[in-house]
Structures are given as structure tokens and as C-alpha cells.
Amino acid sequence: MILLKRLFQLYSLWLSIVLFLLLHALLLFSVASKTVRAQSTPIPTPTTISLPLADPISSTAPSLIGTDAKPGLSQGSILTTPLIYAHQDRTVASLEGPLAADVAPVLTIWYGSTQSFGHLGNPQRWVNLLGNVTPKRFLASLVYSLNGAPPQPLSLGADKRRLAQDGDFNVELDTNALQDGVNTVVVTATNTSNEKSAATITLNYTAGTVWPLPYTTNWAGAASIHEVAQVVDGEWVREGGTIRPTWLDYDRLVGIGDRSWTDYEVVVPVTIHA
């Protein structure tokens, strides 16, 4: 009985081995068959479609997809001189040629190169020489000198107060520092390329005069604003019988009167343009 049991166990083991080998052989045959089929499948030859070539910058283009094709490009031209647009508050300028850093700064002195103060009196302790320098972006320094004295630095706008625009400046001089008669003020601007510009202002100062009272200002009959008043801040122009600032901003001032006045009444017509 024991012998039969042992024979049955050996037979079962042998049968299991045979079945395992058969299954393994079938699996290898299946993988090899798929590999052969994959390798024997011919690779399709790509189809070449020839399309007519067109000038990429042409007034007409071939229709490739019927009515869905995009229209052709119009004939253009090559721009030989690039345009650089510099944004400014007063104007938008188109700058051509060399970069602004290689060009000397441009100084503009409002109210001219010869200005007079004190001939009517002194409405304040100071006199003001006003102007603008461009371009501010490349400016390294801005200084002034009074009667050959060492240069003094100037503040540059815009500062959201008295200096309204980029590059605005105000040379504010104490009347006690002025000599009676002719004074010379030199404003010098230097950019980052060490290019310099200088403007010379002849400042005629009359000391000891007291503004008359009563006093009436006739804007239309005057040769200039400085003939009948003293500009403190801003660039002003005359229009008929009135004056107005060219740029509205904080603290645009024109002085009339004298520091020695104590009691007085002022009548000033003002027109507001909405």
C-alpha cells in the first residue's frame, strides 16, 4: 500500500513537470511569433506632397486650403534708421541718430538769457531763475555758479511740488548774495558720457527799490511778465490781458508787491477754464 502511494506521488510530480515544460514552450512560441510578425511588417513609404513655393513677402499667396487660406502679406520695406520714442509730459519726441547719452544735454532757460529783478521792489527774499534740462535720464549732474563762485548743485524735477516736470530746475538766489547791478549765473549740465552744456544768464538786480503802492498791473501793455511782476515758480505766458502757466501743477506763483508792505488790499480777477 505504501509502495502504491509513493508511485502515485512520483507520477504526479512527473506530470506537473511535463505540464510546466509544455506551458513554457507554448509561451516562448507565442512571443517569438509576435516578434517575427512585427519585424516582417513592411514600413510604409512616406508620401511627398509638392506645393508651389511663393515669395514670403508677396502681394499674393497660393490658395492651399480653398477659401480658408490666409491672405498674403503686403510688400514691406526695411527701416534703415530705428526710431526711439522717448515719452515726455509736454511732448512725445521721436529721436533719430545717436543715443541721447552721447549728445550734450539741452538746457532751456525760461524768460531768456537776460532777466531783471528788484527794479520794482522785492515781493520776497529770493529771486528765481527757472528752466528745464533734457534728457534727465542720462544726466549726471546739474550745477550753477553765481559770479564765479564754486558750483552749487541743483535739484531736478519732477518732485511733485515746485518742480513739476522731469528736468525742471529752479535757481533760487538770496537777494543778499546779489550785487547791485549786473550779476552772472552759469548753469552747467553734464551727462553720463561727460558731455556738457552751459547756459549763461545775465541777472540785473536793482537794490533798495520799494514796490509802489497803490499798484496796477497791465499784462497786455507790458513787454514781458518780468517788467510788471516777478515769477517765482513755473513757466508763464501772456495771453491778451491775462497770464497763465503753461503747465498746471502745485504752487505756480507770480509775485507782486513788496516785503515792506504791512496793510494792503488786493483785487485779482481770476478765470477758471473747465
PDB file of C-alpha atoms in Angstrom:
ATOM      1  CA  MET A   1       0.000   0.000   0.000  1.00  0.00           C
ATOM      2  CA  ILE A   2       2.784   2.312   0.892  1.00  0.00           C
ATOM      3  CA  LEU A   3       4.521   1.440  -2.371  1.00  0.00           C
ATOM      4  CA  LEU A   4       1.458   2.398  -4.423  1.00  0.00           C
ATOM      5  CA  LYS A   5       1.208   5.714  -2.600  1.00  0.00           C
ATOM      6  CA  ARG A   6       4.853   6.525  -3.380  1.00  0.00           C
ATOM      7  CA  LEU A   7       4.384   5.628  -7.048  1.00  0.00           C
ATOM      8  CA  PHE A   8       1.328   7.899  -7.247  1.00  0.00           C
ATOM      9  CA  GLN A   9       3.321  10.805  -5.760  1.00  0.00           C
ATOM     10  CA  LEU A  10       6.156  10.287  -8.254  1.00  0.00           C
ATOM     11  CA  TYR A  11       3.665  10.103 -11.128  1.00  0.00           C
ATOM     12  CA  SER A  12       2.011  13.382 -10.004  1.00  0.00           C
ATOM     13  CA  LEU A  13       5.375  15.129  -9.747  1.00  0.00           C
ATOM     14  CA  TRP A  14       6.392  13.925 -13.216  1.00  0.00           C
ATOM     15  CA  LEU A  15       3.066  15.041 -14.693  1.00  0.00           C
ATOM     16  CA  SER A  16       3.439  18.509 -13.130  1.00  0.00           C
ATOM     17  CA  ILE A  17       6.926  18.901 -14.604  1.00  0.00           C
ATOM     18  CA  VAL A  18       5.739  17.850 -18.061  1.00  0.00           C
ATOM     19  CA  LEU A  19       2.798  20.285 -17.947  1.00  0.00           C
ATOM     20  CA  PHE A  20       5.082  23.139 -16.801  1.00  0.00           C
ATOM     21  CA  LEU A  21       7.513  22.489 -19.659  1.00  0.00           C
ATOM     22  CA  LEU A  22       4.679  22.363 -22.207  1.00  0.00           C
ATOM     23  CA  LEU A  23       3.196  25.679 -20.993  1.00  0.00           C
ATOM     24  CA  HIS A  24       6.629  27.332 -21.018  1.00  0.00           C
ATOM     25  CA  ALA A  25       7.268  26.104 -24.584  1.00  0.00           C
ATOM     26  CA  LEU A  26       3.886  27.413 -25.747  1.00  0.00           C
ATOM     27  CA  LEU A  27       4.621  30.836 -24.179  1.00  0.00           C
ATOM     28  CA  LEU A  28       8.019  31.106 -25.896  1.00  0.00           C
ATOM     29  CA  PHE A  29       6.468  30.113 -29.235  1.00  0.00           C
ATOM     30  CA  SER A  30       3.782  32.821 -28.897  1.00  0.00           C
ATOM     31  CA  VAL A  31       6.326  35.610 -28.120  1.00  0.00           C
ATOM     32  CA  ALA A  32       8.602  34.524 -30.988  1.00  0.00           C
ATOM     33  CA  SER A  33       5.675  34.514 -33.398  1.00  0.00           C
ATOM     34  CA  LYS A  34       4.692  38.075 -32.468  1.00  0.00           C
ATOM     35  CA  THR A  35       8.281  39.258 -32.817  1.00  0.00           C
ATOM     36  CA  VAL A  36       8.589  37.750 -36.278  1.00  0.00           C
ATOM     37  CA  ARG A  37       5.344  39.341 -37.378  1.00  0.00           C
ATOM     38  CA  ALA A  38       6.421  42.715 -36.010  1.00  0.00           C
ATOM     39  CA  GLN A  39       9.779  42.552 -37.768  1.00  0.00           C
ATOM     40  CA  SER A  40       8.323  41.360 -41.047  1.00  0.00           C
ATOM     41  CA  THR A  41       5.688  44.138 -41.243  1.00  0.00           C
ATOM     42  CA  PRO A  42       6.804  46.497 -44.039  1.00  0.00           C
ATOM     43  CA  ILE A  43       7.328  50.179 -43.139  1.00  0.00           C
ATOM     44  CA  PRO A  44       5.158  52.383 -45.326  1.00  0.00           C
ATOM     45  CA  THR A  45       6.984  54.811 -47.573  1.00  0.00           C
ATOM     46  CA  PRO A  46       6.154  58.467 -46.647  1.00  0.00           C
ATOM     47  CA  THR A  47       4.099  60.307 -49.208  1.00  0.00           C
ATOM     48  CA  THR A  48       5.596  63.532 -50.506  1.00  0.00           C
ATOM     49  CA  ILE A  49       3.212  66.355 -51.388  1.00  0.00           C
ATOM     50  CA  SER A  50       4.672  69.064 -53.590  1.00  0.00           C
ATOM     51  CA  LEU A  51       3.283  72.553 -53.038  1.00  0.00           C
ATOM     52  CA  PRO A  52       4.082  75.621 -55.134  1.00  0.00           C
ATOM     53  CA  LEU A  53       6.578  77.940 -53.462  1.00  0.00           C
ATOM     54  CA  ALA A  54       5.718  81.606 -53.036  1.00  0.00           C
ATOM     55  CA  ASP A  55       7.670  84.725 -52.170  1.00  0.00           C
ATOM     56  CA  PRO A  56       7.300  85.134 -48.349  1.00  0.00           C
ATOM     57  CA  ILE A  57       6.758  88.874 -48.790  1.00  0.00           C
ATOM     58  CA  SER A  58       4.414  88.955 -51.724  1.00  0.00           C
ATOM     59  CA  SER A  59       1.219  90.749 -52.504  1.00  0.00           C
ATOM     60  CA  THR A  60      -0.431  87.410 -53.355  1.00  0.00           C
ATOM     61  CA  ALA A  61      -0.115  83.864 -51.968  1.00  0.00           C
ATOM     62  CA  PRO A  62      -1.294  80.496 -53.388  1.00  0.00           C
ATOM     63  CA  SER A  63      -4.546  79.151 -52.042  1.00  0.00           C
ATOM     64  CA  LEU A  64      -3.654  75.996 -50.086  1.00  0.00           C
ATOM     65  CA  ILE A  65      -6.927  75.172 -48.369  1.00  0.00           C
ATOM     66  CA  GLY A  66      -9.561  76.705 -50.563  1.00  0.00           C
ATOM     67  CA  THR A  67     -11.223  79.769 -49.116  1.00  0.00           C
ATOM     68  CA  ASP A  68      -9.727  79.133 -45.657  1.00  0.00           C
ATOM     69  CA  ALA A  69      -6.200  80.210 -46.703  1.00  0.00           C
ATOM     70  CA  LYS A  70      -4.876  83.381 -45.014  1.00  0.00           C
ATOM     71  CA  PRO A  71      -4.379  86.450 -47.218  1.00  0.00           C
ATOM     72  CA  GLY A  72      -0.872  87.184 -48.461  1.00  0.00           C
ATOM     73  CA  LEU A  73       1.444  89.730 -46.856  1.00  0.00           C
ATOM     74  CA  SER A  74       1.801  93.147 -48.433  1.00  0.00           C
ATOM     75  CA  GLN A  75       5.198  94.228 -49.712  1.00  0.00           C
ATOM     76  CA  GLY A  76       7.172  95.881 -46.919  1.00  0.00           C
ATOM     77  CA  SER A  77      10.348  97.939 -46.690  1.00  0.00           C
ATOM     78  CA  ILE A  78      13.443  97.777 -44.494  1.00  0.00           C
ATOM     79  CA  LEU A  79      13.709 100.546 -41.875  1.00  0.00           C
ATOM     80  CA  THR A  80      17.301 101.748 -42.070  1.00  0.00           C
ATOM     81  CA  THR A  81      17.064 104.207 -39.149  1.00  0.00           C
ATOM     82  CA  PRO A  82      15.439 102.838 -35.979  1.00  0.00           C
ATOM     83  CA  LEU A  83      13.001 105.054 -34.129  1.00  0.00           C
ATOM     84  CA  ILE A  84      13.290 105.512 -30.363  1.00  0.00           C
ATOM     85  CA  TYR A  85      10.246 107.039 -28.737  1.00  0.00           C
ATOM     86  CA  ALA A  86      11.011 108.989 -25.581  1.00  0.00           C
ATOM     87  CA  HIS A  87       7.952 109.782 -23.530  1.00  0.00           C
ATOM     88  CA  GLN A  88       7.821 113.281 -22.112  1.00  0.00           C
ATOM     89  CA  ASP A  89       4.999 115.042 -20.326  1.00  0.00           C
ATOM     90  CA  ARG A  90       4.867 118.012 -22.693  1.00  0.00           C
ATOM     91  CA  THR A  91       5.506 116.155 -25.944  1.00  0.00           C
ATOM     92  CA  VAL A  92       6.319 112.723 -27.305  1.00  0.00           C
ATOM     93  CA  ALA A  93       9.526 113.123 -29.304  1.00  0.00           C
ATOM     94  CA  SER A  94      10.950 110.820 -31.984  1.00  0.00           C
ATOM     95  CA  LEU A  95      14.720 110.665 -31.571  1.00  0.00           C
ATOM     96  CA  GLU A  96      16.829 109.598 -34.545  1.00  0.00           C
ATOM     97  CA  GLY A  97      20.543 109.096 -34.848  1.00  0.00           C
ATOM     98  CA  PRO A  98      22.973 108.550 -31.932  1.00  0.00           C
ATOM     99  CA  LEU A  99      21.813 107.701 -28.442  1.00  0.00           C
ATOM    100  CA  ALA A 100      20.921 110.602 -26.178  1.00  0.00           C
ATOM    101  CA  ALA A 101      23.749 109.647 -23.779  1.00  0.00           C
ATOM    102  CA  ASP A 102      26.266 110.621 -26.474  1.00  0.00           C
ATOM    103  CA  VAL A 103      24.700 114.038 -27.057  1.00  0.00           C
ATOM    104  CA  ALA A 104      25.194 117.026 -24.771  1.00  0.00           C
ATOM    105  CA  PRO A 105      22.174 117.881 -22.578  1.00  0.00           C
ATOM    106  CA  VAL A 106      19.818 120.590 -23.802  1.00  0.00           C
ATOM    107  CA  LEU A 107      19.333 123.491 -21.382  1.00  0.00           C
ATOM    108  CA  THR A 108      16.315 125.781 -21.713  1.00  0.00           C
ATOM    109  CA  ILE A 109      16.201 128.950 -19.623  1.00  0.00           C
ATOM    110  CA  TRP A 110      12.687 130.268 -19.256  1.00  0.00           C
ATOM    111  CA  TYR A 111      12.256 134.028 -19.690  1.00  0.00           C
ATOM    112  CA  GLY A 112      15.514 134.463 -21.592  1.00  0.00           C
ATOM    113  CA  SER A 113      19.222 134.891 -21.004  1.00  0.00           C
ATOM    114  CA  THR A 114      18.831 138.398 -19.561  1.00  0.00           C
ATOM    115  CA  GLN A 115      16.471 138.938 -16.633  1.00  0.00           C
ATOM    116  CA  SER A 116      15.869 141.840 -14.261  1.00  0.00           C
ATOM    117  CA  PHE A 117      14.841 141.830 -10.608  1.00  0.00           C
ATOM    118  CA  GLY A 118      14.376 144.456  -7.925  1.00  0.00           C
ATOM    119  CA  HIS A 119      13.574 147.286 -10.337  1.00  0.00           C
ATOM    120  CA  LEU A 120      10.063 147.496  -8.859  1.00  0.00           C
ATOM    121  CA  GLY A 121      10.894 146.125  -5.405  1.00  0.00           C
ATOM    122  CA  ASN A 122      11.173 142.751  -3.726  1.00  0.00           C
ATOM    123  CA  PRO A 123       7.998 140.719  -3.147  1.00  0.00           C
ATOM    124  CA  GLN A 124      10.147 138.048  -1.436  1.00  0.00           C
ATOM    125  CA  ARG A 125      13.685 137.463  -0.210  1.00  0.00           C
ATOM    126  CA  TRP A 126      14.609 135.372  -3.242  1.00  0.00           C
ATOM    127  CA  VAL A 127      14.908 135.696  -6.997  1.00  0.00           C
ATOM    128  CA  ASN A 128      14.292 132.656  -9.174  1.00  0.00           C
ATOM    129  CA  LEU A 129      15.893 131.608 -12.451  1.00  0.00           C
ATOM    130  CA  LEU A 130      13.807 128.815 -13.921  1.00  0.00           C
ATOM    131  CA  GLY A 131      14.295 126.296 -16.690  1.00  0.00           C
ATOM    132  CA  ASN A 132      14.472 122.707 -17.878  1.00  0.00           C
ATOM    133  CA  VAL A 133      17.167 120.252 -18.976  1.00  0.00           C
ATOM    134  CA  THR A 134      16.702 117.181 -21.189  1.00  0.00           C
ATOM    135  CA  PRO A 135      17.102 114.295 -21.255  1.00  0.00           C
ATOM    136  CA  LYS A 136      17.021 113.755 -17.496  1.00  0.00           C
ATOM    137  CA  ARG A 137      17.608 110.007 -17.879  1.00  0.00           C
ATOM    138  CA  PHE A 138      21.290 110.410 -18.820  1.00  0.00           C
ATOM    139  CA  LEU A 139      22.058 113.412 -16.599  1.00  0.00           C
ATOM    140  CA  ALA A 140      24.972 113.010 -14.167  1.00  0.00           C
ATOM    141  CA  SER A 141      24.972 116.482 -12.575  1.00  0.00           C
ATOM    142  CA  LEU A 142      23.365 119.919 -12.750  1.00  0.00           C
ATOM    143  CA  VAL A 143      25.067 122.850 -11.018  1.00  0.00           C
ATOM    144  CA  TYR A 144      25.057 126.644 -11.046  1.00  0.00           C
ATOM    145  CA  SER A 145      27.611 129.302 -10.221  1.00  0.00           C
ATOM    146  CA  LEU A 146      26.912 132.907  -9.178  1.00  0.00           C
ATOM    147  CA  ASN A 147      29.511 135.495 -10.170  1.00  0.00           C
ATOM    148  CA  GLY A 148      32.302 132.912 -10.447  1.00  0.00           C
ATOM    149  CA  ALA A 149      31.697 131.289  -7.064  1.00  0.00           C
ATOM    150  CA  PRO A 150      32.120 127.497  -6.622  1.00  0.00           C
ATOM    151  CA  PRO A 151      29.369 125.495  -8.325  1.00  0.00           C
ATOM    152  CA  GLN A 152      26.312 124.578  -6.282  1.00  0.00           C
ATOM    153  CA  PRO A 153      24.101 121.542  -7.014  1.00  0.00           C
ATOM    154  CA  LEU A 154      20.560 121.968  -8.280  1.00  0.00           C
ATOM    155  CA  SER A 155      17.534 119.778  -7.614  1.00  0.00           C
ATOM    156  CA  LEU A 156      15.784 118.218 -10.592  1.00  0.00           C
ATOM    157  CA  GLY A 157      12.098 117.641 -11.171  1.00  0.00           C
ATOM    158  CA  ALA A 158       9.719 116.111 -11.078  1.00  0.00           C
ATOM    159  CA  ASP A 159       9.413 116.269  -7.286  1.00  0.00           C
ATOM    160  CA  LYS A 160       5.581 116.508  -7.058  1.00  0.00           C
ATOM    161  CA  ARG A 161       5.926 120.004  -5.601  1.00  0.00           C
ATOM    162  CA  ARG A 162       7.618 123.060  -7.061  1.00  0.00           C
ATOM    163  CA  LEU A 163       9.468 121.185  -9.822  1.00  0.00           C
ATOM    164  CA  ALA A 164       6.571 119.907 -11.868  1.00  0.00           C
ATOM    165  CA  GLN A 165       8.159 118.217 -14.886  1.00  0.00           C
ATOM    166  CA  ASP A 166      11.096 115.894 -15.460  1.00  0.00           C
ATOM    167  CA  GLY A 167      14.213 118.034 -15.809  1.00  0.00           C
ATOM    168  CA  ASP A 168      12.715 121.228 -14.318  1.00  0.00           C
ATOM    169  CA  PHE A 169      15.046 123.256 -12.092  1.00  0.00           C
ATOM    170  CA  ASN A 170      14.877 126.453 -10.030  1.00  0.00           C
ATOM    171  CA  VAL A 171      17.972 128.527  -9.255  1.00  0.00           C
ATOM    172  CA  GLU A 172      16.811 130.286  -6.089  1.00  0.00           C
ATOM    173  CA  LEU A 173      19.163 133.111  -5.127  1.00  0.00           C
ATOM    174  CA  ASP A 174      19.153 135.159  -1.934  1.00  0.00           C
ATOM    175  CA  THR A 175      18.932 138.863  -2.786  1.00  0.00           C
ATOM    176  CA  ASN A 176      21.593 139.485  -0.123  1.00  0.00           C
ATOM    177  CA  ALA A 177      24.031 137.437  -2.258  1.00  0.00           C
ATOM    178  CA  LEU A 178      23.433 139.608  -5.336  1.00  0.00           C
ATOM    179  CA  GLN A 179      25.498 142.639  -6.198  1.00  0.00           C
ATOM    180  CA  ASP A 180      23.705 145.809  -7.178  1.00  0.00           C
ATOM    181  CA  GLY A 181      23.850 145.871 -10.963  1.00  0.00           C
ATOM    182  CA  VAL A 182      24.965 143.057 -13.252  1.00  0.00           C
ATOM    183  CA  ASN A 183      25.300 139.500 -11.956  1.00  0.00           C
ATOM    184  CA  THR A 184      26.280 136.419 -13.952  1.00  0.00           C
ATOM    185  CA  VAL A 185      24.803 132.986 -13.347  1.00  0.00           C
ATOM    186  CA  VAL A 186      26.133 129.939 -15.212  1.00  0.00           C
ATOM    187  CA  VAL A 187      24.112 126.712 -15.222  1.00  0.00           C
ATOM    188  CA  THR A 188      26.065 123.602 -16.291  1.00  0.00           C
ATOM    189  CA  ALA A 189      24.600 120.189 -17.119  1.00  0.00           C
ATOM    190  CA  THR A 190      26.789 117.078 -17.508  1.00  0.00           C
ATOM    191  CA  ASN A 191      25.560 113.703 -18.735  1.00  0.00           C
ATOM    192  CA  THR A 192      26.846 110.178 -18.114  1.00  0.00           C
ATOM    193  CA  SER A 193      29.145 110.401 -21.168  1.00  0.00           C
ATOM    194  CA  ASN A 194      30.728 113.573 -19.704  1.00  0.00           C
ATOM    195  CA  GLU A 195      29.116 115.701 -22.415  1.00  0.00           C
ATOM    196  CA  LYS A 196      28.481 119.201 -21.038  1.00  0.00           C
ATOM    197  CA  SER A 197      26.153 122.094 -21.788  1.00  0.00           C
ATOM    198  CA  ALA A 198      26.257 125.504 -20.153  1.00  0.00           C
ATOM    199  CA  ALA A 199      23.824 128.418 -20.152  1.00  0.00           C
ATOM    200  CA  THR A 200      24.821 131.905 -19.019  1.00  0.00           C
ATOM    201  CA  ILE A 201      22.174 134.240 -17.590  1.00  0.00           C
ATOM    202  CA  THR A 202      22.765 137.936 -17.070  1.00  0.00           C
ATOM    203  CA  LEU A 203      20.863 138.918 -13.928  1.00  0.00           C
ATOM    204  CA  ASN A 204      20.340 142.646 -13.497  1.00  0.00           C
ATOM    205  CA  TYR A 205      19.494 143.476  -9.887  1.00  0.00           C
ATOM    206  CA  THR A 206      18.390 146.845  -8.554  1.00  0.00           C
ATOM    207  CA  ALA A 207      18.826 147.140  -4.797  1.00  0.00           C
ATOM    208  CA  GLY A 208      16.931 149.465  -2.444  1.00  0.00           C
ATOM    209  CA  THR A 209      13.757 149.934  -4.511  1.00  0.00           C
ATOM    210  CA  VAL A 210      10.345 149.680  -2.796  1.00  0.00           C
ATOM    211  CA  TRP A 211       7.350 148.498  -4.828  1.00  0.00           C
ATOM    212  CA  PRO A 212       4.984 151.462  -5.297  1.00  0.00           C
ATOM    213  CA  LEU A 213       1.575 151.466  -3.625  1.00  0.00           C
ATOM    214  CA  PRO A 214      -1.089 151.629  -4.981  1.00  0.00           C
ATOM    215  CA  TYR A 215      -0.069 149.496  -7.943  1.00  0.00           C
ATOM    216  CA  THR A 216      -1.912 148.208 -11.006  1.00  0.00           C
ATOM    217  CA  THR A 217      -0.549 145.503 -13.286  1.00  0.00           C
ATOM    218  CA  ASN A 218      -1.220 145.845 -17.000  1.00  0.00           C
ATOM    219  CA  TRP A 219      -0.339 142.480 -18.535  1.00  0.00           C
ATOM    220  CA  ALA A 220      -1.310 143.457 -22.074  1.00  0.00           C
ATOM    221  CA  GLY A 221       0.733 146.659 -22.103  1.00  0.00           C
ATOM    222  CA  ALA A 222       3.922 145.163 -20.647  1.00  0.00           C
ATOM    223  CA  ALA A 223       6.822 143.982 -22.780  1.00  0.00           C
ATOM    224  CA  SER A 224       7.200 140.904 -20.550  1.00  0.00           C
ATOM    225  CA  ILE A 225       5.853 139.426 -17.330  1.00  0.00           C
ATOM    226  CA  HIS A 226       9.068 140.377 -15.501  1.00  0.00           C
ATOM    227  CA  GLU A 227       8.541 144.012 -16.405  1.00  0.00           C
ATOM    228  CA  VAL A 228       5.492 144.259 -14.129  1.00  0.00           C
ATOM    229  CA  ALA A 229       5.824 141.249 -11.771  1.00  0.00           C
ATOM    230  CA  GLN A 230       8.258 138.599 -10.517  1.00  0.00           C
ATOM    231  CA  VAL A 231       7.826 134.933 -11.447  1.00  0.00           C
ATOM    232  CA  VAL A 232       8.522 132.611  -8.515  1.00  0.00           C
ATOM    233  CA  ASP A 233       7.578 129.182  -9.882  1.00  0.00           C
ATOM    234  CA  GLY A 234       6.560 127.724 -13.210  1.00  0.00           C
ATOM    235  CA  GLU A 235       6.615 128.786 -16.829  1.00  0.00           C
ATOM    236  CA  TRP A 236       4.049 131.507 -17.512  1.00  0.00           C
ATOM    237  CA  VAL A 237       2.879 133.094 -20.755  1.00  0.00           C
ATOM    238  CA  ARG A 238       0.777 136.130 -21.577  1.00  0.00           C
ATOM    239  CA  GLU A 239      -2.499 135.804 -23.453  1.00  0.00           C
ATOM    240  CA  GLY A 240      -4.041 139.163 -24.207  1.00  0.00           C
ATOM    241  CA  GLY A 241      -4.707 140.865 -20.901  1.00  0.00           C
ATOM    242  CA  THR A 242      -4.033 137.746 -18.807  1.00  0.00           C
ATOM    243  CA  ILE A 243      -1.240 135.369 -17.830  1.00  0.00           C
ATOM    244  CA  ARG A 244      -1.397 131.611 -17.340  1.00  0.00           C
ATOM    245  CA  PRO A 245       1.020 128.756 -16.531  1.00  0.00           C
ATOM    246  CA  THR A 246       1.927 126.520 -19.468  1.00  0.00           C
ATOM    247  CA  TRP A 247       1.676 123.505 -17.164  1.00  0.00           C
ATOM    248  CA  LEU A 248      -0.799 123.272 -14.284  1.00  0.00           C
ATOM    249  CA  ASP A 249       0.780 121.963 -11.111  1.00  0.00           C
ATOM    250  CA  TYR A 250       1.490 122.670  -7.472  1.00  0.00           C
ATOM    251  CA  ASP A 251       2.500 126.169  -6.375  1.00  0.00           C
ATOM    252  CA  ARG A 252       2.558 128.084  -9.687  1.00  0.00           C
ATOM    253  CA  LEU A 253       3.400 131.569  -8.364  1.00  0.00           C
ATOM    254  CA  VAL A 254       3.869 135.114  -9.623  1.00  0.00           C
ATOM    255  CA  GLY A 255       4.880 137.732  -7.037  1.00  0.00           C
ATOM    256  CA  ILE A 256       3.575 141.304  -6.877  1.00  0.00           C
ATOM    257  CA  GLY A 257       4.226 143.746  -4.032  1.00  0.00           C
ATOM    258  CA  ASP A 258       6.955 144.413  -1.523  1.00  0.00           C
ATOM    259  CA  ARG A 259       8.263 142.783   1.628  1.00  0.00           C
ATOM    260  CA  SER A 260       7.937 146.144   3.379  1.00  0.00           C
ATOM    261  CA  TRP A 261       4.177 146.319   2.868  1.00  0.00           C
ATOM    262  CA  THR A 262       2.133 145.737   6.029  1.00  0.00           C
ATOM    263  CA  ASP A 263      -1.526 146.560   5.328  1.00  0.00           C
ATOM    264  CA  TYR A 264      -2.932 146.309   1.816  1.00  0.00           C
ATOM    265  CA  GLU A 265      -5.912 145.074  -0.191  1.00  0.00           C
ATOM    266  CA  VAL A 266      -5.563 143.035  -3.383  1.00  0.00           C
ATOM    267  CA  VAL A 267      -8.116 142.725  -6.186  1.00  0.00           C
ATOM    268  CA  VAL A 268      -7.275 139.964  -8.686  1.00  0.00           C
ATOM    269  CA  PRO A 269      -9.665 138.761 -11.419  1.00  0.00           C
ATOM    270  CA  VAL A 270      -9.277 135.006 -11.955  1.00  0.00           C
ATOM    271  CA  THR A 271     -10.688 132.992 -14.875  1.00  0.00           C
ATOM    272  CA  ILE A 272     -11.154 129.244 -14.356  1.00  0.00           C
ATOM    273  CA  HIS A 273     -11.120 127.135 -17.539  1.00  0.00           C
ATOM    274  CA  ALA A 274     -13.048 123.898 -17.048  1.00  0.00           C
TER     275      ALA A 274
END
